[in-house]
């Protein structure tokens, strides 16, 4: 937001003070000021008021004119000018010989065969507007030869405040609010706004107006007649232009001027087109053409201003084209209102249309401003268009009042939280300069928060501490070490497991940790042939590529793999991130934290990669929970999962995740010459696994017996089941020592280690156990390899 120091000085006397230093102090205490401070008007000089005395056509050009101009000196000046609006008797801005406009110095020079001794200037050339349609026309009664800077406020300092630093301060979206801050910083009094006494119109009839929706907090309006002025005063147009707005017409400019001055958006309707004001929503969709000529889709959630049942404006955002102020408008109905901030913000998102008005309404404006803004409007319009007549009383409906905020605290509270000694008089004066009502008795303070700070900003005692310290000056604090007890905190199990998992994956397996957003990237998934599945989809998303929240981590990682195919022939990535897997009965998101791991390798290394992922999962569970993992066949849930090579990860009989390969159709689009294996673990379920304490066992003093058995099969699970079924306490260790594959011939070799702490085992008792295992497997069709 651009701010004018001239405008601020209307409300606080800053004479004798360094304005640049004040701007810097404002940045330190209130809101961030951008670095580029503009010194408007400093690059122009020598431009005076002149009158065109004669206009002759150029003999060889249809566009150029030969002028004689009176600049208040003894002789008329010859000028060649191409502006289309020149006429005899017109007063304009004239750059004399020797004048400077930016880096250009005006000098006599021949132009199209005639000598031109100066230049008639447009407002754009002077830098006070963007109007370059013709030379500037001066209608004010000023003497010829008067320097333009002596009659108009062209010299000004313009600084820009970063909008994000004003989010919680709706009062600062105006010059008067900023002036209040400057007054507090400079310790100068803030001047009262000059308002017109609206009670003078109490006997006039009211406007037919009715609030029919609770989203409208307050609606105030007043009607005018005999509005004859069409062009705004020069100084008003200059201020609007310096602050980033263009002049339109006097009535529209007045509403924009008051919005920048007081922070209260207003809208002027042509009274011929608005007679019965109703503020409401509709129960159906329809299209509505706004002032910018765009047809916009209005839904039942959008609040509208209506003439009876006919919409004439989108509340808080923009007026309609059919009710706008036009050249022949002589009667107007002025609106000044406050709306629910959240509804305005949502409507701007749905409509994809944010305006200067909506930006202020989104910040929770003070409803007390509505009538004050109208009173200020009446004062200014009567000042600049004295024939205006008020034809209604102030019509005001105050539907919702923000609660009054009163705060109590003592001097000890201030001392504790500031860490410095600030006397009571300083506390009181600081708060009073900011508009707070303060009483102090025996170091006890009672504060009434002003309405413009109570809508969302100052609500608790800590906010008062901030007000005191920021005006006192953070740079005035003495630097010293604070004495405060520090107590260690025990991390939550999920967080502790998360950190340990990351350490293992990075240190033991050299995987790369990534960070991503919670969205499904629709365009990227489409290129991979993966459905854009999600439980939650954003309405009116600004970017349709990221409107769906993911249900699983893996598609996101496949997109990351795809964008890093040339990184290395083999690598692995992982991330602990959020997914939404469903909705509760209360329509709340079921949000889960998942660990996603993806391994990529060039070539057909399916078995190697799959068993590497299996080892990673087993290591995580063994290292952190000291338990074993089993795997069970799982049916695919998503289209990127392999229909066969997909298994659930089981710990203590509970599934905590899955491990699998990517579907061949997806791999074909990702990289048909590579292998990708993935795993996804629910970290909440992982954290819930009871940590099995490590038990230490004295090794047997007697020799162990190792038996190797090789079975003709490609599946290990039945072998493990048979060993468990044997229920032999003498079996201390089970190892897979070899896997053989050769077309249809597959075998798995298992080594069983038998041991007892009290005696030496015999071959016969060990053989009896292995014979039982072999027999059990033969019944299932799995034979011992010969």
XYZ file of C-alpha atoms in Angstrom:
786
model
C 0.000 0.000 0.000
C 1.362 3.388 -1.037
C 1.206 6.236 1.485
C 1.636 9.989 1.079
C 3.488 12.016 3.703
C 1.530 15.113 2.605
C -1.689 13.284 3.395
C -0.387 12.071 6.761
C 0.651 15.631 7.642
C -2.968 16.722 7.225
C -3.625 14.958 10.534
C -0.408 15.353 12.531
C 2.059 18.253 12.633
C 5.502 16.865 11.775
C 7.230 20.203 11.272
C 10.829 20.267 12.436
C 11.157 16.479 12.278
C 13.171 14.331 9.882
C 10.451 12.639 7.824
C 12.733 9.879 6.561
C 13.766 9.099 10.123
C 10.077 8.912 11.113
C 9.389 6.488 8.259
C 12.256 4.317 9.483
C 10.900 4.405 13.041
C 7.467 3.471 11.704
C 9.043 0.454 10.009
C 10.706 -0.592 13.266
C 7.640 -0.137 15.462
C 4.567 -0.773 13.319
C 4.824 -2.223 9.813
C 7.530 -3.016 7.294
C 8.292 -0.225 4.834
C 9.679 -1.200 1.455
C 13.113 0.170 0.615
C 12.082 2.211 -2.439
C 10.934 5.584 -1.032
C 9.828 7.932 -3.821
C 10.401 11.691 -3.789
C 7.598 12.814 -6.056
C 7.998 16.160 -7.804
C 11.683 16.441 -6.981
C 12.664 15.934 -10.623
C 10.570 18.781 -12.091
C 11.029 22.553 -11.904
C 10.174 25.661 -13.885
C 6.596 24.649 -14.753
C 4.174 27.566 -14.478
C 0.548 28.467 -15.135
C 0.073 29.844 -18.651
C -2.804 30.943 -20.866
C -3.104 30.181 -24.563
C -3.740 33.477 -26.374
C -3.860 32.243 -29.960
C -4.030 28.976 -31.864
C -3.021 28.694 -35.531
C -2.876 25.577 -37.667
C 0.561 24.457 -38.809
C 0.779 24.977 -42.575
C 2.344 21.585 -43.205
C 0.882 19.389 -40.433
C -2.656 18.423 -39.502
C -1.668 17.569 -35.917
C 0.574 20.474 -34.901
C -0.594 23.914 -33.780
C 1.264 27.193 -33.509
C 0.486 28.807 -30.176
C 1.192 32.088 -28.499
C 1.256 31.603 -24.745
C 1.097 34.146 -21.911
C 3.290 33.008 -18.991
C 2.879 36.211 -16.982
C 5.887 37.939 -18.487
C 6.174 40.965 -20.789
C 6.112 39.042 -24.067
C 4.069 36.107 -25.343
C 5.923 32.859 -25.988
C 5.830 30.979 -29.309
C 5.178 27.273 -28.908
C 4.590 24.387 -31.314
C 2.120 21.937 -29.761
C 0.469 18.723 -30.993
C -2.147 18.307 -28.227
C -5.697 17.881 -29.557
C -7.386 19.881 -26.774
C -5.674 23.258 -27.234
C -7.950 26.300 -27.472
C -7.793 30.017 -26.985
C -8.278 31.089 -23.380
C -7.254 27.731 -21.944
C -5.002 27.763 -18.894
C -2.417 25.028 -18.819
C 0.878 23.865 -17.313
C 3.831 25.296 -19.221
C 7.485 24.297 -19.003
C 9.518 27.446 -19.617
C 12.940 27.537 -21.182
C 15.316 26.212 -18.517
C 12.640 24.079 -16.869
C 13.478 20.470 -15.985
C 11.264 17.420 -16.396
C 13.165 14.415 -15.174
C 16.492 14.409 -16.981
C 15.196 16.691 -19.755
C 15.987 20.410 -19.698
C 13.706 22.567 -21.830
C 15.514 24.710 -24.401
C 14.403 26.650 -27.517
C 14.452 24.346 -30.530
C 13.063 24.277 -34.056
C 10.065 21.986 -34.540
C 8.616 21.320 -37.984
C 10.121 24.557 -39.317
C 9.060 26.822 -36.396
C 10.879 27.769 -33.206
C 9.282 26.403 -30.033
C 10.310 28.145 -26.798
C 8.905 25.849 -24.150
C 6.381 23.065 -23.838
C 2.715 22.771 -22.872
C 2.595 19.737 -20.577
C 0.156 16.903 -19.989
C -0.463 15.633 -16.454
C 1.473 12.475 -17.304
C 4.515 14.461 -18.393
C 4.462 16.342 -15.092
C 4.062 13.043 -13.257
C 0.785 13.765 -11.452
C -1.465 11.324 -13.362
C -1.416 8.862 -16.245
C -3.525 11.143 -18.488
C -1.699 11.842 -21.739
C -4.770 12.524 -23.884
C -4.024 16.253 -23.978
C -2.317 19.076 -22.151
C -3.333 19.783 -18.562
C -6.272 22.131 -18.133
C -6.177 24.416 -15.092
C -9.579 25.730 -14.006
C -8.520 27.251 -10.682
C -8.299 31.038 -10.395
C -4.529 31.520 -10.193
C -2.225 34.199 -11.572
C -0.327 33.507 -14.766
C 3.335 32.666 -14.212
C 2.669 31.037 -10.837
C 4.862 28.017 -10.269
C 2.719 24.900 -10.358
C 4.297 23.640 -7.123
C 3.068 26.757 -5.314
C -0.595 25.921 -5.961
C -0.629 22.130 -6.042
C 0.949 19.569 -3.696
C 3.238 18.039 -6.287
C 6.231 17.643 -3.971
C 5.584 14.629 -1.787
C 7.299 11.638 -0.191
C 5.621 8.348 -1.060
C 6.502 5.171 0.804
C 5.106 1.676 0.489
C 4.055 -0.572 3.345
C 4.192 -4.310 2.809
C 0.572 -5.551 2.824
C 1.277 -8.757 4.705
C 2.456 -6.796 7.738
C -0.986 -5.138 7.951
C -3.045 -8.325 7.981
C -3.976 -8.030 11.652
C -4.279 -4.235 11.584
C -7.398 -3.125 9.644
C -6.943 0.366 11.116
C -3.683 0.791 9.209
C -5.318 0.453 5.789
C -5.804 4.218 5.772
C -3.797 7.424 5.967
C -5.576 8.459 9.148
C -4.661 5.182 10.836
C -1.051 5.569 9.738
C -1.105 9.184 10.952
C -2.184 7.925 14.394
C 0.956 5.768 14.470
C 3.156 8.676 13.390
C 1.585 10.847 16.089
C 2.382 8.222 18.720
C 5.952 7.800 17.469
C 6.620 11.550 17.198
C 4.703 12.316 20.408
C 2.628 14.884 18.557
C -1.174 15.293 18.881
C -3.423 13.653 16.308
C -5.869 16.073 14.706
C -9.534 15.157 14.658
C -11.100 14.456 11.281
C -13.427 17.269 10.243
C -16.873 15.680 9.932
C -20.200 17.135 8.875
C -22.979 17.106 11.469
C -25.378 14.546 10.023
C -27.968 15.233 12.716
C -28.942 18.305 10.679
C -30.733 15.938 8.297
C -32.658 13.930 10.905
C -36.007 15.378 9.813
C -35.580 14.204 6.217
C -37.076 10.870 5.065
C -34.963 7.747 5.391
C -33.684 5.637 2.507
C -35.669 2.451 1.902
C -33.041 -0.018 3.112
C -33.161 -3.396 4.855
C -30.481 -5.891 5.956
C -31.809 -9.384 5.240
C -28.679 -11.410 5.888
C -26.467 -11.737 9.020
C -23.309 -11.467 6.873
C -23.930 -7.716 6.773
C -22.855 -6.243 10.116
C -23.785 -2.616 9.470
C -25.198 -0.686 6.548
C -25.364 3.116 6.410
C -26.525 5.250 3.508
C -27.400 8.805 2.513
C -28.891 10.363 -0.625
C -27.668 13.442 -2.495
C -29.064 15.622 -5.277
C -27.751 18.328 -7.573
C -24.254 16.845 -7.926
C -22.819 18.972 -10.726
C -19.055 18.589 -10.478
C -17.569 15.966 -12.786
C -13.789 16.437 -12.441
C -12.017 16.106 -9.089
C -9.755 18.840 -7.692
C -6.170 18.596 -8.848
C -4.745 17.857 -5.409
C -7.231 15.018 -4.955
C -6.265 13.520 -8.307
C -2.571 13.870 -7.451
C -2.979 12.029 -4.147
C -4.980 9.246 -5.749
C -2.370 8.836 -8.481
C 0.573 8.874 -6.086
C -1.158 6.157 -4.047
C -1.717 3.912 -7.061
C -5.272 4.805 -8.127
C -6.491 6.556 -11.275
C -8.998 9.361 -11.352
C -12.396 8.370 -12.817
C -14.935 11.092 -12.030
C -15.564 13.302 -9.035
C -18.053 11.047 -7.222
C -16.095 7.829 -7.823
C -12.881 9.628 -6.884
C -14.497 10.814 -3.644
C -15.276 7.265 -2.539
C -11.742 6.122 -3.419
C -10.261 9.157 -1.664
C -12.215 8.445 1.527
C -11.217 4.768 1.378
C -7.539 5.743 1.275
C -8.011 8.430 3.922
C -10.165 6.563 6.478
C -9.920 2.925 5.396
C -13.699 2.645 4.904
C -14.755 1.497 1.411
C -17.874 3.229 0.102
C -19.903 2.934 -3.057
C -21.942 5.572 -4.862
C -25.038 4.339 -6.701
C -26.965 6.346 -9.251
C -30.192 7.002 -7.302
C -32.226 6.705 -10.473
C -31.283 3.019 -10.580
C -31.317 2.169 -6.861
C -34.468 2.917 -4.863
C -35.070 -0.009 -2.482
C -31.807 -1.320 -1.018
C -31.850 -4.925 0.169
C -28.762 -6.782 1.405
C -29.213 -10.521 0.905
C -28.107 -13.741 -0.715
C -29.929 -15.664 -3.422
C -30.849 -19.346 -3.379
C -29.686 -19.933 -6.960
C -26.738 -19.278 -9.232
C -26.788 -16.418 -11.730
C -24.433 -14.161 -13.689
C -23.758 -10.532 -12.803
C -21.860 -7.887 -14.762
C -19.533 -5.795 -12.610
C -18.154 -2.300 -13.208
C -15.182 -3.699 -15.110
C -17.561 -5.172 -17.704
C -16.900 -8.794 -16.703
C -19.733 -11.323 -16.357
C -19.251 -13.079 -13.012
C -20.894 -16.244 -11.707
C -22.689 -15.574 -8.414
C -23.498 -18.507 -6.125
C -25.819 -18.693 -3.085
C -22.919 -17.983 -0.696
C -22.148 -14.550 -2.185
C -23.750 -11.557 -0.456
C -25.343 -9.059 -2.834
C -26.607 -5.478 -2.638
C -29.946 -5.321 -4.432
C -32.483 -2.833 -5.698
C -35.448 -4.794 -4.462
C -34.791 -8.208 -5.982
C -32.405 -6.947 -8.685
C -28.679 -7.239 -7.810
C -26.743 -3.990 -8.223
C -23.433 -4.808 -6.465
C -21.384 -7.648 -5.003
C -21.187 -6.717 -1.331
C -17.742 -5.518 -0.325
C -16.156 -6.307 -3.696
C -17.478 -4.336 -6.682
C -20.551 -2.528 -7.928
C -22.600 -3.473 -10.942
C -22.312 -1.902 -14.365
C -26.009 -1.009 -14.516
C -25.937 1.195 -11.396
C -22.633 3.012 -11.903
C -22.139 6.775 -11.796
C -22.202 8.210 -15.348
C -21.690 11.682 -16.844
C -25.287 12.791 -16.377
C -25.606 11.468 -12.802
C -26.939 14.243 -10.571
C -28.425 12.168 -7.746
C -26.605 9.483 -5.807
C -27.117 7.069 -2.957
C -23.956 6.679 -0.889
C -23.312 3.293 0.743
C -20.973 2.780 3.713
C -21.099 -0.699 5.213
C -19.304 -3.473 7.069
C -19.549 -7.170 6.220
C -18.402 -10.485 7.641
C -14.678 -10.650 6.834
C -14.573 -14.406 6.160
C -17.504 -14.258 3.726
C -15.863 -11.465 1.725
C -12.578 -13.362 1.600
C -14.301 -16.548 0.420
C -16.284 -14.638 -2.207
C -13.137 -13.033 -3.630
C -11.575 -16.489 -3.949
C -14.657 -17.978 -5.607
C -14.882 -15.045 -8.017
C -11.087 -14.857 -8.487
C -11.446 -11.114 -8.079
C -9.817 -9.111 -5.284
C -10.291 -5.330 -5.095
C -9.048 -2.500 -2.895
C -12.388 -2.622 -1.083
C -12.394 -6.368 -0.515
C -8.824 -6.297 0.818
C -9.992 -3.974 3.570
C -13.194 -5.851 4.337
C -11.218 -9.095 4.615
C -9.278 -7.585 7.532
C -12.357 -7.165 9.848
C -13.118 -3.468 9.523
C -14.448 -1.477 12.443
C -18.243 -1.001 11.966
C -17.996 2.337 13.803
C -16.358 3.785 10.682
C -19.421 3.654 8.429
C -21.224 6.784 9.650
C -17.998 8.720 10.274
C -16.969 8.080 6.650
C -20.321 9.411 5.401
C -19.949 12.507 7.582
C -16.470 13.068 6.141
C -17.820 12.524 2.616
C -20.508 15.183 3.159
C -17.918 17.650 4.455
C -15.672 17.180 1.414
C -18.400 17.125 -1.214
C -19.876 20.371 0.110
C -16.384 21.864 0.112
C -15.772 21.031 -3.558
C -19.337 21.059 -4.920
C -21.225 23.591 -2.830
C -24.539 23.167 -4.664
C -24.958 19.549 -3.509
C -28.149 18.955 -1.550
C -28.766 16.194 1.014
C -32.260 14.736 0.483
C -32.425 11.976 3.123
C -31.567 11.468 6.731
C -28.737 9.114 7.644
C -30.185 5.629 7.304
C -28.227 3.263 9.503
C -28.852 -0.345 10.536
C -26.295 -1.741 13.012
C -26.935 -5.494 12.982
C -23.804 -6.846 14.692
C -21.643 -5.235 17.391
C -18.162 -6.529 18.120
C -17.741 -7.153 21.861
C -16.108 -4.381 23.883
C -12.611 -5.347 25.016
C -11.462 -4.280 28.485
C -8.136 -5.437 29.868
C -6.655 -5.230 33.373
C -3.001 -5.630 34.321
C -0.503 -4.296 36.816
C 2.922 -2.705 36.645
C 4.565 -5.979 37.716
C 3.093 -7.679 34.637
C 4.625 -5.035 32.349
C 8.005 -5.281 34.080
C 7.994 -9.073 33.883
C 7.293 -9.282 30.163
C 9.322 -6.296 28.980
C 12.333 -6.956 31.203
C 12.882 -3.217 31.567
C 11.611 -0.448 33.818
C 8.925 1.646 32.080
C 7.284 4.195 34.351
C 3.517 4.487 34.718
C 3.291 7.858 32.993
C 5.019 6.467 29.895
C 2.672 3.478 29.809
C -0.401 5.682 30.097
C 0.726 8.285 27.562
C 1.797 5.650 25.036
C -1.547 3.871 25.136
C -3.514 7.118 25.074
C -1.633 8.340 21.992
C -2.669 5.081 20.282
C -6.322 5.709 21.133
C -6.730 3.498 24.209
C -8.644 4.762 27.214
C -6.439 4.174 30.274
C -6.858 4.578 33.998
C -4.124 3.865 36.567
C -4.443 3.507 40.312
C -1.800 2.037 42.640
C 0.090 0.427 39.725
C -3.147 -1.198 38.502
C -4.151 -0.376 34.930
C -7.591 -0.573 33.314
C -7.615 -0.283 29.519
C -10.534 0.105 27.128
C -9.462 -1.028 23.654
C -10.686 1.329 20.888
C -13.159 -0.135 18.424
C -10.684 0.030 15.517
C -8.277 -2.274 17.391
C -10.866 -4.605 18.981
C -12.174 -6.404 15.869
C -9.265 -8.855 15.701
C -6.029 -7.297 16.943
C -5.885 -6.441 20.669
C -7.679 -9.098 22.720
C -5.333 -10.176 25.552
C -2.921 -8.561 27.996
C 0.115 -9.649 25.974
C -1.139 -7.459 23.095
C -0.912 -4.434 25.396
C 2.727 -5.284 26.150
C 3.414 -5.247 22.424
C 1.784 -1.814 22.072
C 3.897 -0.374 24.865
C 7.211 -1.868 23.782
C 6.955 -1.168 20.065
C 6.318 2.533 20.627
C 8.951 2.650 23.376
C 11.307 1.270 20.725
C 12.822 -2.193 20.606
C 16.133 -0.556 19.748
C 15.995 1.262 23.108
C 16.033 -1.984 25.086
C 19.232 -2.735 26.976
C 20.738 -6.014 25.849
C 21.256 -8.460 28.704
C 21.004 -12.163 29.337
C 17.651 -13.266 30.666
C 17.503 -15.525 33.717
C 14.872 -18.179 33.169
C 14.622 -21.861 34.096
C 14.909 -24.296 31.200
C 13.315 -27.697 31.552
C 13.920 -30.589 29.158
C 10.854 -31.830 27.364
C 10.244 -35.414 26.369
C 9.353 -35.663 22.674
C 6.143 -37.370 21.640
C 6.572 -41.034 20.578
C 5.613 -40.263 16.987
C 8.164 -37.444 16.768
C 10.867 -39.534 18.417
C 10.254 -42.441 16.050
C 10.167 -40.065 13.106
C 13.590 -38.641 13.939
C 15.082 -42.109 14.517
C 13.626 -43.420 11.253
C 15.161 -40.522 9.344
C 18.566 -41.148 10.952
C 18.511 -44.828 10.001
C 17.399 -44.197 6.417
C 20.093 -41.589 5.865
C 22.993 -43.082 7.801
C 22.477 -46.813 7.135
C 20.892 -46.797 3.676
C 22.096 -43.500 2.138
C 18.597 -42.389 1.166
C 17.713 -38.778 0.337
C 15.069 -36.965 2.380
C 12.616 -34.836 0.412
C 9.896 -32.373 1.370
C 6.743 -31.909 -0.682
C 3.317 -30.339 -0.455
C 0.166 -32.289 0.418
C -1.296 -31.906 -3.058
C -1.706 -34.394 -5.833
C -0.062 -32.851 -8.888
C -2.813 -33.596 -11.400
C -0.880 -32.807 -14.589
C 2.145 -34.880 -13.580
C -0.002 -37.814 -12.452
C -1.896 -37.730 -15.742
C 1.384 -38.036 -17.646
C 2.206 -41.118 -15.543
C -1.247 -42.621 -16.053
C -2.116 -42.404 -12.328
C -5.608 -41.396 -11.243
C -5.873 -38.144 -9.284
C -7.502 -39.694 -6.216
C -8.292 -37.754 -3.072
C -10.896 -37.427 -0.360
C -10.593 -33.624 -0.189
C -10.781 -31.308 -3.187
C -10.525 -27.535 -2.860
C -13.404 -25.497 -4.223
C -12.380 -22.537 -6.395
C -8.723 -23.536 -6.350
C -6.492 -20.900 -7.926
C -4.467 -23.652 -9.612
C -6.410 -26.739 -10.791
C -3.150 -28.714 -10.862
C -3.010 -28.702 -7.049
C -6.624 -28.775 -5.918
C -6.720 -32.355 -4.542
C -5.138 -33.441 -1.243
C -3.302 -36.750 -1.542
C -4.366 -40.055 0.022
C -0.965 -41.660 -0.347
C 2.651 -40.474 -0.465
C 3.857 -42.623 -3.343
C 2.452 -40.750 -6.389
C 4.178 -37.603 -5.146
C 7.470 -39.478 -4.962
C 6.971 -40.976 -8.424
C 6.645 -37.417 -9.765
C 9.893 -36.552 -7.978
C 11.587 -39.637 -9.429
C 10.384 -38.638 -12.895
C 11.904 -35.180 -12.600
C 15.234 -36.652 -11.423
C 15.689 -39.565 -13.830
C 19.138 -38.361 -14.829
C 20.362 -37.837 -11.272
C 22.010 -41.273 -10.839
C 21.570 -44.867 -12.051
C 20.319 -45.886 -8.598
C 19.113 -43.972 -5.561
C 16.412 -43.902 -2.921
C 14.204 -41.141 -1.536
C 11.966 -40.872 1.502
C 9.678 -38.406 3.243
C 7.522 -38.270 6.349
C 4.485 -36.298 5.260
C 0.768 -35.817 5.659
C -2.072 -37.546 3.834
C -5.866 -37.444 4.225
C -7.422 -40.915 4.063
C -11.074 -40.131 4.798
C -13.641 -38.072 6.664
C -15.131 -38.398 10.130
C -18.845 -38.321 10.906
C -18.393 -34.624 11.703
C -16.948 -33.997 8.213
C -13.458 -33.488 9.568
C -10.409 -34.767 7.725
C -8.787 -37.983 8.883
C -5.201 -36.781 8.643
C -2.365 -39.268 8.965
C 1.404 -39.027 8.975
C 3.000 -41.515 6.594
C 6.530 -42.545 5.774
C 7.014 -42.982 2.039
C 10.132 -44.706 0.654
C 10.903 -45.202 -3.022
C 13.928 -46.984 -4.513
C 14.961 -46.419 -8.118
C 17.505 -48.399 -10.124
C 18.337 -48.665 -13.792
C 17.981 -52.162 -15.204
C 15.810 -55.151 -14.332
C 16.818 -55.577 -10.686
C 13.413 -56.513 -9.293
C 14.494 -59.119 -6.724
C 17.469 -57.098 -5.528
C 15.425 -53.938 -5.033
C 12.473 -55.718 -3.450
C 14.639 -57.467 -0.882
C 16.532 -54.265 -0.216
C 13.244 -52.549 0.640
C 12.275 -55.545 2.761
C 15.562 -55.233 4.622
C 14.969 -51.514 5.187
C 11.567 -52.140 6.775
C 12.888 -55.019 8.874
C 15.784 -52.864 10.078
C 13.501 -50.021 11.105
C 11.242 -52.324 13.115
C 14.118 -54.291 14.612
C 16.229 -51.264 15.555
C 13.407 -49.173 17.005
C 10.878 -51.738 18.254
C 13.024 -54.883 18.576
C 10.403 -56.985 16.849
C 10.167 -59.082 13.723
C 8.189 -58.240 10.605
C 6.064 -60.538 8.531
C 4.590 -59.891 5.110
C 1.247 -60.961 3.717
C -0.220 -60.793 0.220
C -2.242 -57.631 -0.297
C -4.754 -56.659 -2.964
C -4.002 -53.373 -4.769
C -5.886 -50.256 -3.602
C -4.411 -47.767 -6.070
C -3.802 -48.048 -9.801
C -0.048 -47.487 -9.480
C 0.401 -50.646 -7.341
C 1.545 -53.927 -8.903
C -1.329 -56.442 -9.056
C 0.895 -59.311 -7.805
C 3.984 -57.959 -6.080
C 2.291 -56.121 -3.224
C 2.478 -57.107 0.460
C 1.208 -55.783 3.761
C 3.787 -55.062 6.475
C 2.689 -56.894 9.642
C 3.981 -56.339 13.177
C 2.316 -58.004 16.171
C -0.474 -59.150 13.869
C -1.337 -55.577 12.809
C -0.787 -54.088 9.365
C 1.241 -50.890 9.634
C 1.894 -50.317 5.931
C 2.675 -51.887 2.607
C 5.591 -52.756 0.342
C 5.336 -53.306 -3.382
C 6.369 -52.664 -6.943
C 5.011 -50.112 -9.392
C 2.392 -51.238 -11.906
C 3.963 -52.094 -15.303
C 1.780 -49.547 -17.148
C 3.051 -46.761 -14.879
C 6.663 -47.964 -15.115
C 6.366 -47.867 -18.902
C 5.610 -44.141 -18.737
C 8.045 -43.469 -15.926
C 11.099 -45.391 -17.133
C 10.654 -48.765 -18.815
C 14.347 -49.546 -18.418
C 14.345 -49.193 -14.643
C 12.959 -50.825 -11.486
C 11.016 -48.906 -8.824
C 10.008 -50.372 -5.468
C 8.082 -48.510 -2.800
C 6.989 -48.808 0.819
C 4.525 -46.738 2.810
C 4.260 -46.918 6.608
C 1.659 -45.303 8.861
C 3.843 -43.528 11.440
C 1.087 -43.339 14.055
C 0.670 -47.124 13.895
C 4.429 -47.538 13.932
C 4.694 -45.404 17.080
C 1.899 -47.413 18.704
C 3.913 -50.651 18.482
C 4.966 -51.660 21.972
C 8.712 -51.518 22.262
C 9.951 -55.056 23.011
C 12.697 -54.723 25.547
C 15.995 -56.366 24.631
C 16.605 -59.574 26.573
C 20.087 -60.915 27.159
C 20.606 -64.677 27.072
C 23.696 -66.526 28.148
C 25.017 -68.524 25.180
C 25.049 -72.267 25.577
C 28.291 -73.903 26.675
C 27.316 -76.906 24.573
C 27.817 -77.146 20.812
C 24.940 -76.199 18.493
C 23.720 -78.320 15.588
C 23.034 -76.656 12.209
C 20.746 -78.362 9.690
C 20.382 -77.092 6.116
C 17.146 -77.912 4.299
C 16.524 -76.979 0.646
C 12.917 -76.991 -0.594
C 11.650 -76.815 -4.156
C 9.560 -73.653 -3.964
C 9.690 -69.968 -4.801
C 7.728 -68.912 -1.687
C 9.243 -68.749 1.789
C 6.038 -68.200 3.806
C 4.916 -71.903 3.876
C 8.390 -72.938 5.082
C 8.199 -70.443 7.944
C 4.705 -71.637 8.856
C 5.883 -75.238 9.044
C 8.830 -74.319 11.273
C 6.526 -72.386 13.624
C 4.071 -75.284 13.635
C 6.823 -77.575 14.849
C 6.948 -75.406 18.008
C 10.406 -76.636 18.930
C 12.133 -74.598 21.667
C 15.465 -76.015 20.575
C 15.372 -73.987 17.349
C 17.300 -70.836 18.228
C 17.850 -69.344 14.789
C 16.355 -69.497 11.272
C 18.329 -68.203 8.281
C 17.606 -68.189 4.555
C 21.008 -69.110 3.157
C 20.255 -69.455 -0.533
C 17.586 -68.719 -3.137
C 17.890 -70.446 -6.487
C 15.912 -69.607 -9.615
C 16.248 -71.118 -13.058
C 13.100 -70.757 -15.091
C 10.506 -73.078 -13.547
C 13.018 -74.568 -11.107
C 13.138 -72.594 -7.882
C 14.399 -73.514 -4.451
C 14.969 -71.937 -1.045
C 17.655 -73.193 1.349
C 16.995 -72.712 5.082
C 19.481 -73.206 7.929
C 18.053 -74.220 11.318
C 20.276 -73.785 14.377
C 19.476 -76.089 17.339
C 20.885 -75.529 20.820
C 20.241 -76.211 24.527
C 21.865 -74.546 27.544
C 21.870 -77.706 29.706
C 23.171 -80.494 27.476
C 24.526 -81.619 24.158
C 21.796 -82.424 21.656
C 21.696 -85.710 19.807
C 21.345 -86.066 16.082
C 18.246 -88.228 16.545
C 16.144 -85.644 18.418
C 17.096 -82.899 15.910
C 16.259 -85.186 12.969
C 12.852 -85.907 14.463
C 12.030 -82.177 14.349
C 13.285 -81.656 10.789
C 11.447 -84.787 9.587
C 8.211 -83.322 10.960
C 8.811 -80.046 9.117
C 9.601 -81.908 5.868
C 6.460 -84.042 6.201
C 4.258 -81.014 6.865
C 5.577 -79.293 3.761
C 5.199 -82.381 1.569
C 1.496 -82.410 2.447
C 1.364 -78.916 0.931
C 3.177 -80.066 -2.214
C 6.556 -78.637 -1.269
C 9.237 -81.272 -1.481
C 12.776 -81.488 -0.227
C 15.278 -80.851 -2.979
C 17.260 -83.980 -3.830
